[in-house]
mmCIF file of C-alpha atoms in Angstrom:
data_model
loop_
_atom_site.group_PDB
_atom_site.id
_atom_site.type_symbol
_atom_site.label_atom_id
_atom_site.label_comp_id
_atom_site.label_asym_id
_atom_site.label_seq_id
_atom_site.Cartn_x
_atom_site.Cartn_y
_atom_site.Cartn_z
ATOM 1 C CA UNK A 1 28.017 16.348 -1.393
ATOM 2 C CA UNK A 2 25.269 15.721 1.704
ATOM 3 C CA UNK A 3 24.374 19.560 0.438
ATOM 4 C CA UNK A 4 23.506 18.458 -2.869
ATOM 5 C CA UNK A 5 21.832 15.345 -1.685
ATOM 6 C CA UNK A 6 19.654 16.732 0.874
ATOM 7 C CA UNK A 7 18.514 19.239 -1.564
ATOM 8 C CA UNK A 8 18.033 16.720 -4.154
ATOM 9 C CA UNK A 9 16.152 14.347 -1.578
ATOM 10 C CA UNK A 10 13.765 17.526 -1.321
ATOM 11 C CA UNK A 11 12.865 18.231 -4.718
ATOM 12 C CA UNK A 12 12.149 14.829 -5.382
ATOM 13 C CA UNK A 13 10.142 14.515 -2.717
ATOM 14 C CA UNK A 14 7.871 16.689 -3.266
ATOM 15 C CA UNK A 15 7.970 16.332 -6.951
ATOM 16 C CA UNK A 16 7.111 12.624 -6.449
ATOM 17 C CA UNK A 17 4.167 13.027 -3.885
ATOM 18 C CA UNK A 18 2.505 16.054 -6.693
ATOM 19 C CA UNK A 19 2.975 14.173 -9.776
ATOM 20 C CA UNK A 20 1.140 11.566 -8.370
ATOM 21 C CA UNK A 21 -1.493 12.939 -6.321
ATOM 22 C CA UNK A 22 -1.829 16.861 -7.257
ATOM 23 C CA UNK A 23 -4.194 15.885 -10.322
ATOM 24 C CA UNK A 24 -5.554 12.676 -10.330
ATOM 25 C CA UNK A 25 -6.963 11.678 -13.723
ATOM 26 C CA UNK A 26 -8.722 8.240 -14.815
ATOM 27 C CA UNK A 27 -6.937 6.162 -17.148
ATOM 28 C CA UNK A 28 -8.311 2.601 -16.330
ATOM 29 C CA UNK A 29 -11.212 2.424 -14.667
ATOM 30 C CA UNK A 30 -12.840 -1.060 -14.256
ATOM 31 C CA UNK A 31 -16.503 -0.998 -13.798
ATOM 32 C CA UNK A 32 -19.750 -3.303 -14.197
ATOM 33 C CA UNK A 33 -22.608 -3.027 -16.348
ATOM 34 C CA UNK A 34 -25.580 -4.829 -15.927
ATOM 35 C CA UNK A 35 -29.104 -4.767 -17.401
ATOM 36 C CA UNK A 36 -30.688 -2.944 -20.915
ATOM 37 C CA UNK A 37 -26.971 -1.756 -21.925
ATOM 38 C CA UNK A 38 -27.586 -2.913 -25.097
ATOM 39 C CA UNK A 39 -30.443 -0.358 -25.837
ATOM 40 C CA UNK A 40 -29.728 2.950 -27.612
ATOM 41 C CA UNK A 41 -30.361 5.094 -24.809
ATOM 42 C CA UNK A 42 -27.586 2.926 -22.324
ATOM 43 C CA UNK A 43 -24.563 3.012 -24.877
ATOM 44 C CA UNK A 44 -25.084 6.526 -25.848
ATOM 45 C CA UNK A 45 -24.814 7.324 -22.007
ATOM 46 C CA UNK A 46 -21.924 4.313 -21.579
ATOM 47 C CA UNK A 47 -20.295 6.339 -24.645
ATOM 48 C CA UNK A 48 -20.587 9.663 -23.381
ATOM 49 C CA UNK A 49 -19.553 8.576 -20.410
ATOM 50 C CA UNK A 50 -16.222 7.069 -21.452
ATOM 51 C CA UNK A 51 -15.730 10.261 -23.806
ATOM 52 C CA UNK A 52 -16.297 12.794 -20.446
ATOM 53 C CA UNK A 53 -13.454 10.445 -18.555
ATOM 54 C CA UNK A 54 -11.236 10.266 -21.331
ATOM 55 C CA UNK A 55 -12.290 7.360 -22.573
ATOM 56 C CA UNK A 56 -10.730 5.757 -19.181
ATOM 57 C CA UNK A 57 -13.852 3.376 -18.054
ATOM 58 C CA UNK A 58 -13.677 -0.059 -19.042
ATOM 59 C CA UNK A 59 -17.177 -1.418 -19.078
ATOM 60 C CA UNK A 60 -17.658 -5.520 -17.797
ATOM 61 C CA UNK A 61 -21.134 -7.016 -18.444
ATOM 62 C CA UNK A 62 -22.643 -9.237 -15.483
ATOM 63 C CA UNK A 63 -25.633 -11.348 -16.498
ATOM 64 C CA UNK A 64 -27.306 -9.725 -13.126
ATOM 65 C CA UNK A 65 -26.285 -7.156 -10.759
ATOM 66 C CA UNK A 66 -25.684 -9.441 -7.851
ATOM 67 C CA UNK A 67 -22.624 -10.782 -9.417
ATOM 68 C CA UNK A 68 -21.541 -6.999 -10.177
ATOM 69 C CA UNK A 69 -21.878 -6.696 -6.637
ATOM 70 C CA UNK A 70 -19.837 -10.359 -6.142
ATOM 71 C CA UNK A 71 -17.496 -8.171 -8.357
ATOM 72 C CA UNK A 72 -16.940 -5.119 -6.417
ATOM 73 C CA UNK A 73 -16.701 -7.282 -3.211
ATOM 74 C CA UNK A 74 -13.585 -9.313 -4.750
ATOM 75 C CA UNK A 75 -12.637 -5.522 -5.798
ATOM 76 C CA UNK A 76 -12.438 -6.616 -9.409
ATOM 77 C CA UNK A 77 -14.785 -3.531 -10.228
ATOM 78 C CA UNK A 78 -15.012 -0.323 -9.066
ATOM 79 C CA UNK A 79 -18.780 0.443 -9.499
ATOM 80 C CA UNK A 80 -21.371 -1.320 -11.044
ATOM 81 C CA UNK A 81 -23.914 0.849 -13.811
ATOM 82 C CA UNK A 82 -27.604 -0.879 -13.642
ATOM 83 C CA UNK A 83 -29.561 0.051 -16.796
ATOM 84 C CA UNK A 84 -33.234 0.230 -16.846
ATOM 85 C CA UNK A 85 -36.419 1.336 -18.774
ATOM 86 C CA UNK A 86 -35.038 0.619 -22.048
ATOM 87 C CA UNK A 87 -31.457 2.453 -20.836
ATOM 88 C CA UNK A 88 -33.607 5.474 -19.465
ATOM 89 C CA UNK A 89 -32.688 5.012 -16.040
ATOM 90 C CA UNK A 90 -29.053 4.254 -14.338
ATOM 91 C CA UNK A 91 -28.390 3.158 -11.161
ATOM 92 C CA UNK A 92 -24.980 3.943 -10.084
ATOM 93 C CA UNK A 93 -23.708 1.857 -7.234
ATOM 94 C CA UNK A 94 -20.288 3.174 -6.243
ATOM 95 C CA UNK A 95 -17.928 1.941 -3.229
ATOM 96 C CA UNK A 96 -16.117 4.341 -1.624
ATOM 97 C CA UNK A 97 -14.406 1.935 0.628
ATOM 98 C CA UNK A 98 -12.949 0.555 -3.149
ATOM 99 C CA UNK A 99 -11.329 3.775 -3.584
ATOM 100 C CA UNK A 100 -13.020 7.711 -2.253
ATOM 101 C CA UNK A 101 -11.460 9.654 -4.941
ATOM 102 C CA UNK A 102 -12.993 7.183 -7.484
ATOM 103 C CA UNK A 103 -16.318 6.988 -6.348
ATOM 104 C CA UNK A 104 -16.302 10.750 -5.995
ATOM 105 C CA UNK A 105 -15.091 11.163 -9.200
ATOM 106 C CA UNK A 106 -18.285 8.806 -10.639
ATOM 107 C CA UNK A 107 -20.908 10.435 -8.334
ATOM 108 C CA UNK A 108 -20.442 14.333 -9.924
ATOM 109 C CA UNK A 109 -19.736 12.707 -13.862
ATOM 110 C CA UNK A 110 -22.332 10.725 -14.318
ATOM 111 C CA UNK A 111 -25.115 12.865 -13.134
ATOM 112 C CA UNK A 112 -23.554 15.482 -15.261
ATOM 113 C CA UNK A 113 -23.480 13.137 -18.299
ATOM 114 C CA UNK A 114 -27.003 11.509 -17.653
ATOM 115 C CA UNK A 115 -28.752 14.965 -17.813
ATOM 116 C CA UNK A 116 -26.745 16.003 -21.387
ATOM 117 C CA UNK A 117 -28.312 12.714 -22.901
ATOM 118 C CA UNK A 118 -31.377 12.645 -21.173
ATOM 119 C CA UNK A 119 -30.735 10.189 -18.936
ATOM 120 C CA UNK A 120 -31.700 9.543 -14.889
ATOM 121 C CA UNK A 121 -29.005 8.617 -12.717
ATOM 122 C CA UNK A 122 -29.508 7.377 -8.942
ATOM 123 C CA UNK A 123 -26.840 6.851 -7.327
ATOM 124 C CA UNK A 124 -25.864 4.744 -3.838
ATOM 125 C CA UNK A 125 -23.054 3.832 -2.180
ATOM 126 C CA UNK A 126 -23.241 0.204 -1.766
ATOM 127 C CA UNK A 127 -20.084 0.087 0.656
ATOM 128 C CA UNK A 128 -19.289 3.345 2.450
ATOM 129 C CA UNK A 129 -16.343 3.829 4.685
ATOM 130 C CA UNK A 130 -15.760 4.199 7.944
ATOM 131 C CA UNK A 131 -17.852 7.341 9.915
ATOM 132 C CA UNK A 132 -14.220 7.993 11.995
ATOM 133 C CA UNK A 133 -12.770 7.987 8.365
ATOM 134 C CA UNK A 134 -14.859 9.920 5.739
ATOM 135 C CA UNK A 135 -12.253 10.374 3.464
ATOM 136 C CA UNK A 136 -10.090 6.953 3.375
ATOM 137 C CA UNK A 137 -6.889 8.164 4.331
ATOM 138 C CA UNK A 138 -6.144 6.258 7.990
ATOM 139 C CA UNK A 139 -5.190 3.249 5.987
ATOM 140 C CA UNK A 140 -2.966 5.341 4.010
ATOM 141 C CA UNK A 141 -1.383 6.927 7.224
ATOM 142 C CA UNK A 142 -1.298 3.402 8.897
ATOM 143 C CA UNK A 143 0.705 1.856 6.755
ATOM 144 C CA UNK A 144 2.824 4.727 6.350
ATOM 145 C CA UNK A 145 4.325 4.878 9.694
ATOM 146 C CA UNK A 146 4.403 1.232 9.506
ATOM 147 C CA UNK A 147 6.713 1.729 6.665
ATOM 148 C CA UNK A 148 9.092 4.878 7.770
ATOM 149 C CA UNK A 149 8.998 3.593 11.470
ATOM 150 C CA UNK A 150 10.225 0.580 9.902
ATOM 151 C CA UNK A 151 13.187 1.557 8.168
ATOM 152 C CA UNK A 152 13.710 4.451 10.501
ATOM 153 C CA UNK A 153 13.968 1.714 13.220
ATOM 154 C CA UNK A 154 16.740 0.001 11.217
ATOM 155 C CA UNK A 155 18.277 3.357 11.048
ATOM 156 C CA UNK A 156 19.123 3.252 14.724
ATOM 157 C CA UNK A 157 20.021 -0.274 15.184
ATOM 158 C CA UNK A 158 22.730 0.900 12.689
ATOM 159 C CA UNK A 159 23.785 3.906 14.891
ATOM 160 C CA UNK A 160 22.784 2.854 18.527
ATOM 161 C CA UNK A 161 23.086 -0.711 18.434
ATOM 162 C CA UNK A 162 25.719 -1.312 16.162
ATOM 163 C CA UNK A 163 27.052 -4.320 18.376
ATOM 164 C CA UNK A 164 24.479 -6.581 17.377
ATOM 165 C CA UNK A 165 25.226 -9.621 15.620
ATOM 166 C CA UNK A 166 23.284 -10.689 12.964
ATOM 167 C CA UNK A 167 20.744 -13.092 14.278
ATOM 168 C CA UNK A 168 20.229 -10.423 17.150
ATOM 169 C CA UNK A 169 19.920 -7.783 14.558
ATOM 170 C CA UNK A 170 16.950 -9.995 12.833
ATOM 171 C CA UNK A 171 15.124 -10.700 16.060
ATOM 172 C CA UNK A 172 15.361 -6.912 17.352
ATOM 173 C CA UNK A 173 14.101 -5.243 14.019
ATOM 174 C CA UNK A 174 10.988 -8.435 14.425
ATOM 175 C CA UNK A 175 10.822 -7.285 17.963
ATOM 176 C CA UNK A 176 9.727 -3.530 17.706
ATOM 177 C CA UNK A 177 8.073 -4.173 14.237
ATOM 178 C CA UNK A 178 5.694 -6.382 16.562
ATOM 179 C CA UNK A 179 5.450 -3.895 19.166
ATOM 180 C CA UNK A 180 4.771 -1.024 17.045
ATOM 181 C CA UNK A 181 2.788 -2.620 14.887
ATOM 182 C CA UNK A 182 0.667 -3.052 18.146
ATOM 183 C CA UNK A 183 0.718 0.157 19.149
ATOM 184 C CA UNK A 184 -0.069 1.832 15.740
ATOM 185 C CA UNK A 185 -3.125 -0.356 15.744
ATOM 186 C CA UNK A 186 -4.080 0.016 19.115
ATOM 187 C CA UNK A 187 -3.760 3.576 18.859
ATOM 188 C CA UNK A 188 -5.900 3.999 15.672
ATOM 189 C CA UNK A 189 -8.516 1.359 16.629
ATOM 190 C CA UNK A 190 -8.524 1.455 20.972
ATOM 191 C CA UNK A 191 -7.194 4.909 22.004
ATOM 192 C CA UNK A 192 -8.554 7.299 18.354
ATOM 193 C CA UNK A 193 -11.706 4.909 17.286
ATOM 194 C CA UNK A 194 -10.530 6.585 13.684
ATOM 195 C CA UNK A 195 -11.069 2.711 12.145
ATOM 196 C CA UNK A 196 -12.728 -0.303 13.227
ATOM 197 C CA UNK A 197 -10.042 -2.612 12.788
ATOM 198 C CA UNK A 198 -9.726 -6.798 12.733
ATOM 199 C CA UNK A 199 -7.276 -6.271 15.192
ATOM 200 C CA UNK A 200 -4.884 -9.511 14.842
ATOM 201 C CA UNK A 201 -5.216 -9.032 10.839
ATOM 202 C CA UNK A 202 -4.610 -5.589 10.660
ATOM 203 C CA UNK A 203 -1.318 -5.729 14.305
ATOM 204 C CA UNK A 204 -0.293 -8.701 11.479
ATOM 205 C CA UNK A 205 -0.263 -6.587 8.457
ATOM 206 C CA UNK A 206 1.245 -3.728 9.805
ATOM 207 C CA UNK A 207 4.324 -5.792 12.137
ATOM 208 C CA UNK A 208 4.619 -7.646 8.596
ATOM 209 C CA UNK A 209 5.023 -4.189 7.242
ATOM 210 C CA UNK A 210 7.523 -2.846 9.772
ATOM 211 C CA UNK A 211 9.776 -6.247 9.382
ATOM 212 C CA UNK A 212 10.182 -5.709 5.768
ATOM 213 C CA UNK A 213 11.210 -2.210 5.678
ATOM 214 C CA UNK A 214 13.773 -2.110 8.712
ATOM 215 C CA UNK A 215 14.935 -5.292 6.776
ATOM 216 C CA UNK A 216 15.408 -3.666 3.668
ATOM 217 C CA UNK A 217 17.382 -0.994 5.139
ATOM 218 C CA UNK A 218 20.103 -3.435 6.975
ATOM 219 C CA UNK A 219 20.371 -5.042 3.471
ATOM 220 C CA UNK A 220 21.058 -1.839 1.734
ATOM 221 C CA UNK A 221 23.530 -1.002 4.622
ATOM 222 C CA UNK A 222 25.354 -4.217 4.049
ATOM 223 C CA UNK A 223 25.171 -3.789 0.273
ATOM 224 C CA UNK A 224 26.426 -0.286 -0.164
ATOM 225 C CA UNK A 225 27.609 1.285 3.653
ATOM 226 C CA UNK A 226 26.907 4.711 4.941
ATOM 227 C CA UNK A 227 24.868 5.564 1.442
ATOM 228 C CA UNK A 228 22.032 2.955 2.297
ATOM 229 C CA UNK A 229 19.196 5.713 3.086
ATOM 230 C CA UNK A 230 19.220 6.796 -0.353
ATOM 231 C CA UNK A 231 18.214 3.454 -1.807
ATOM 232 C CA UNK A 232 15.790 2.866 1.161
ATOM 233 C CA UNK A 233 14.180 6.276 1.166
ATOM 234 C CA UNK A 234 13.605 6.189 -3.120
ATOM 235 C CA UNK A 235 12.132 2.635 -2.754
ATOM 236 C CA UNK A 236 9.788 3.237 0.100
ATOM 237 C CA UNK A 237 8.968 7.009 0.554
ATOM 238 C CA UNK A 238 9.523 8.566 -2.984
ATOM 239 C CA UNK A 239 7.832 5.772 -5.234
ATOM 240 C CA UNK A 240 6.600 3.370 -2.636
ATOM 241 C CA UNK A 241 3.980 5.442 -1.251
ATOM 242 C CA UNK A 242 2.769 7.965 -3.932
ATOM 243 C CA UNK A 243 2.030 4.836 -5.681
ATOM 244 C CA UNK A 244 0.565 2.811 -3.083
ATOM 245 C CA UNK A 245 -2.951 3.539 -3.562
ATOM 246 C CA UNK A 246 -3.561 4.977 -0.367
ATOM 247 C CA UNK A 247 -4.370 8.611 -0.996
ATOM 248 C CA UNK A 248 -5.215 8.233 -4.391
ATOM 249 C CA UNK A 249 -6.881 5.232 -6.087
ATOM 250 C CA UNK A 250 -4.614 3.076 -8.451
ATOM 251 C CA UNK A 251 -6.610 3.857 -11.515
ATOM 252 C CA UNK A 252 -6.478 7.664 -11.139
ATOM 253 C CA UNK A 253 -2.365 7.094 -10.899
ATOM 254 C CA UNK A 254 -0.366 7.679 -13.764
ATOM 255 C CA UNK A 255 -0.038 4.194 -14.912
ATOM 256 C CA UNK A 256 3.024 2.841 -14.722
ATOM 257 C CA UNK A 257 2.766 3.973 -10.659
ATOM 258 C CA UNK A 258 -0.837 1.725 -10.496
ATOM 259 C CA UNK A 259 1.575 -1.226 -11.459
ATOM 260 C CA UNK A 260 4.858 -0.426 -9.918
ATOM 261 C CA UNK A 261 2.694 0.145 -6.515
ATOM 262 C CA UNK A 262 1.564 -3.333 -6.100
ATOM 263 C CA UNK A 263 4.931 -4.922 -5.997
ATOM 264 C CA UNK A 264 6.900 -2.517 -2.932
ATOM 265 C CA UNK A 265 5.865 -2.872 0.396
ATOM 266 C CA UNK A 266 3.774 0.299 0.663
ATOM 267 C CA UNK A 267 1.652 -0.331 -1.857
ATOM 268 C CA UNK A 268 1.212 -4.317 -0.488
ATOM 269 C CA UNK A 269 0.398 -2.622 2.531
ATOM 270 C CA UNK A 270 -2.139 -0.464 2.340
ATOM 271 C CA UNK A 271 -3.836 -3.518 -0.197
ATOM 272 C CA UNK A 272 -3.804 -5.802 2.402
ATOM 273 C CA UNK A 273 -4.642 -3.449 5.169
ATOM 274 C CA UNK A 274 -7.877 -2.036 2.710
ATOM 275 C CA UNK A 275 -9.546 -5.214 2.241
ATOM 276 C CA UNK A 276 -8.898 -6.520 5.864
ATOM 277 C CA UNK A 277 -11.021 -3.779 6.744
ATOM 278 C CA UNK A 278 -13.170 -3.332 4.416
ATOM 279 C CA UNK A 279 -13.902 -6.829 2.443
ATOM 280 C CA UNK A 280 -13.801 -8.871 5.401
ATOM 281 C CA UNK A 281 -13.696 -12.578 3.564
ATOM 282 C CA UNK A 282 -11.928 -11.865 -0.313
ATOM 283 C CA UNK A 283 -8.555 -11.227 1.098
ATOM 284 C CA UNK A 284 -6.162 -11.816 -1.648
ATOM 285 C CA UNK A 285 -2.655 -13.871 -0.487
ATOM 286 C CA UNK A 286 -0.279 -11.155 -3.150
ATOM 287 C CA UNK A 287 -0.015 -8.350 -0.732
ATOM 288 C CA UNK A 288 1.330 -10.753 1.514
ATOM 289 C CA UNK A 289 3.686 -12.341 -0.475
ATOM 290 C CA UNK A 290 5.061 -9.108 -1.890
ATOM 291 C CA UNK A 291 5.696 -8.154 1.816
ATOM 292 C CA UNK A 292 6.910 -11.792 2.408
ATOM 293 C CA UNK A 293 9.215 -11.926 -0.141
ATOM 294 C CA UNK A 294 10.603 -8.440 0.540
ATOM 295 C CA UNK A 295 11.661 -9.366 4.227
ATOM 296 C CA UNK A 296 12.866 -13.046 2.944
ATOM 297 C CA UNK A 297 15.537 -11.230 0.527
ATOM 298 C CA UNK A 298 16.456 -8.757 2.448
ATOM 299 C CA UNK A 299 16.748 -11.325 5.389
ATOM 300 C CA UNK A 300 18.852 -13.819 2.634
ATOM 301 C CA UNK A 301 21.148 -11.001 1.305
ATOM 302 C CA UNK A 302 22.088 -10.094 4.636
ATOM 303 C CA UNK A 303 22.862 -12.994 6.088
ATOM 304 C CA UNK A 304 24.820 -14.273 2.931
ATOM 305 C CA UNK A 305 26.874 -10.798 3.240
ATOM 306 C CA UNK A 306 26.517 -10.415 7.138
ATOM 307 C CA UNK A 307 30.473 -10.153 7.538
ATOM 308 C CA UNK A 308 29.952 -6.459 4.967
ATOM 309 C CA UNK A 309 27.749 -5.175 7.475
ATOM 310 C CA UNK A 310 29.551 -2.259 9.801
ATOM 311 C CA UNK A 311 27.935 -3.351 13.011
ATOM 312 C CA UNK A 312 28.484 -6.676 14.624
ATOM 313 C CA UNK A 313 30.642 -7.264 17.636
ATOM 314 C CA UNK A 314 34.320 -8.208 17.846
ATOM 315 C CA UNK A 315 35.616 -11.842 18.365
ATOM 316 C CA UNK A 316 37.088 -11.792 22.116
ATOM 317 C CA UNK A 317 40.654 -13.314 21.882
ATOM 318 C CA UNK A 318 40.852 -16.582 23.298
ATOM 319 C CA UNK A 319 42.438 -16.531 26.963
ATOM 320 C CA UNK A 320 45.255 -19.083 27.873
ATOM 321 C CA UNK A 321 43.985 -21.190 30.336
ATOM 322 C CA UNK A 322 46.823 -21.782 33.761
ATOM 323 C CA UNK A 323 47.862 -25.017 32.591
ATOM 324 C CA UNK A 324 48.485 -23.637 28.842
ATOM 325 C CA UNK A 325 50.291 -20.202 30.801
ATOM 326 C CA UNK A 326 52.566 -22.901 32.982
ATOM 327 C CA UNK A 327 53.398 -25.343 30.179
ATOM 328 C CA UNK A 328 54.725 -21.988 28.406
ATOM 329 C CA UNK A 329 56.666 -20.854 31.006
ATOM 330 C CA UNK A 330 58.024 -24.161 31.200
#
């Protein structure tokens, strides 16, 4: 049986990570347009556009580019399209700190489509990422080890520590979620210089992180024993983080993974994590209660079935006292 479900576990792995990320295609792609759109020249590029991306980009007006740019900031948009000269002339302001693959993926269509209808297309990026992390990915790895130390962690409470009680086993899994939430930070940030990181945000966000997944493996292992890894690791590592929107951008995700993504703690992580860095000031409170309310349930469902869990130490038998041991031999 642990034959079979170790070869399983592989397959499924690896079938998880390529379906999601081997071939990244656009299927919802929020964007702002702003300026003479409404001339011939801009919706025959818009069109063509749309038609090149499989009709993936959805278009938003803006009555003027600085509240495209509001837009992208509040990560509403992905890119905003500025149309000038009667729709002659695009400027393409893309944000690779909103997603890389994304604003790759704009930068080489729409030069390509602006040339076939005679079009000019500039294009900047308006908010680049990180020089220690051209292509995105450190938040991705971040939260990743925040997520399999986490549960990992639990793992060896279960095996090493399997004395705890309860309330201890809470306050150790808090305990090295806040100390290696510290030193995956201070490692990336201090030691690497790989990301400039709000330090207390980010140590919060990834400790946060840690807590919920080592918490959602002790309530699987009260729930259903020995077996808990499978639940954990299907959760976490085979749909958690394929669909977090760390290595690949939510809209180039087949879609039911851009939704699912959002609601498990990878996903809230690397959210979080991404505009803590990177849109210092439009942090968004969902991440944090998807994280929340993962470590408050798993916190709840353990405690309510604590007595189910197989660690926990004995009850020492009460000792007679001498009068108690004299009265009885009386």
């Amino acid at each position: 049986m642990l034959v079979v479900i170790l070869a399983a576990a592989a397959g499924l792995f690896a079938g998880s990570y390529t379906y999601a990320m081997a071939n990244p295609t656009p299927r919802n792609l929020p964007t702002a347009v702003v300026g003479e759109y409404d001339q011939a020249r801009g919706r025959a590029f818009l069109d063509a556009l749309g038609k090149s991306l499989g009709s993936s980009v959805r278009a938003h007006t803006y009555p003027s580019r600085a509240a495209a740019l509001n837009a992208v900031e509040n990560q509403t948009v992905f890119a905003v399209f500025e149309l000038r000269d009667r729709g002659q002339d695009v400027v393409l302001d893309v944000s690779s700190a909103s997603g890389a693959s994304v604003a790759e993926l704009l930068e080489q269509a729409a030069p390509q489509v602006g040339a076939q209808v005679g079009v000019r297309v500039t294009v900047h990026d308006v908010n680049p990422l990180q020089t220690g992390d051209p292509r995105g990915l450190a938040i991705f790895y971040i939260s990743l080890a925040a997520v399999i130390i986490g549960f990992v962690g639990a793992i060896q409470l279960s095996v090493h520590a399997r004395s705890l009680t309860p309330l201890e086993r809470i306050v150790f899994t808090l305990a090295y979620a806040m100390l290696g939430a510290f030193a995956i930070a201070a490692t990336v940030d201090w030691l690497l210089g790989a990301l400039d990181l709000p330090f207390a945000e980010s140590w919060s966000i990834l400790a946060l992180t840690m807590f919920a997944s080592g918490m959602t493996f002790t309530m699987f292992n009260t729930l259903v024993g020995r077996w808990a890894m499978l639940p954990t690791w299907g959760v976490m590592v085979l749909l958690g983080n394929p669909s977090s929107g760390g290595a690949v951008s939510w809209p180039l995700l087949p879609s039911a993974l851009g939704v699912i993504g959002r609601w498990l703690p990878p996903g809230a992580s690397v959210n979080a994590q991404h505009t803590a860095v990177y849109f210092a000031g439009h942090q968004h409170a969902f991440p944090f209660l998807v994280l929340a309310g993962w470590a408050l349930v798993s916190c709840a469902v353990f405690w309510t079935w604590r007595h189910r869990h197989p660690g926990g130490r004995e009850k020492e038998p009460a000792q007679d006292t001498p009068d108690a041991g004299t009265a009885a031999a009386a």
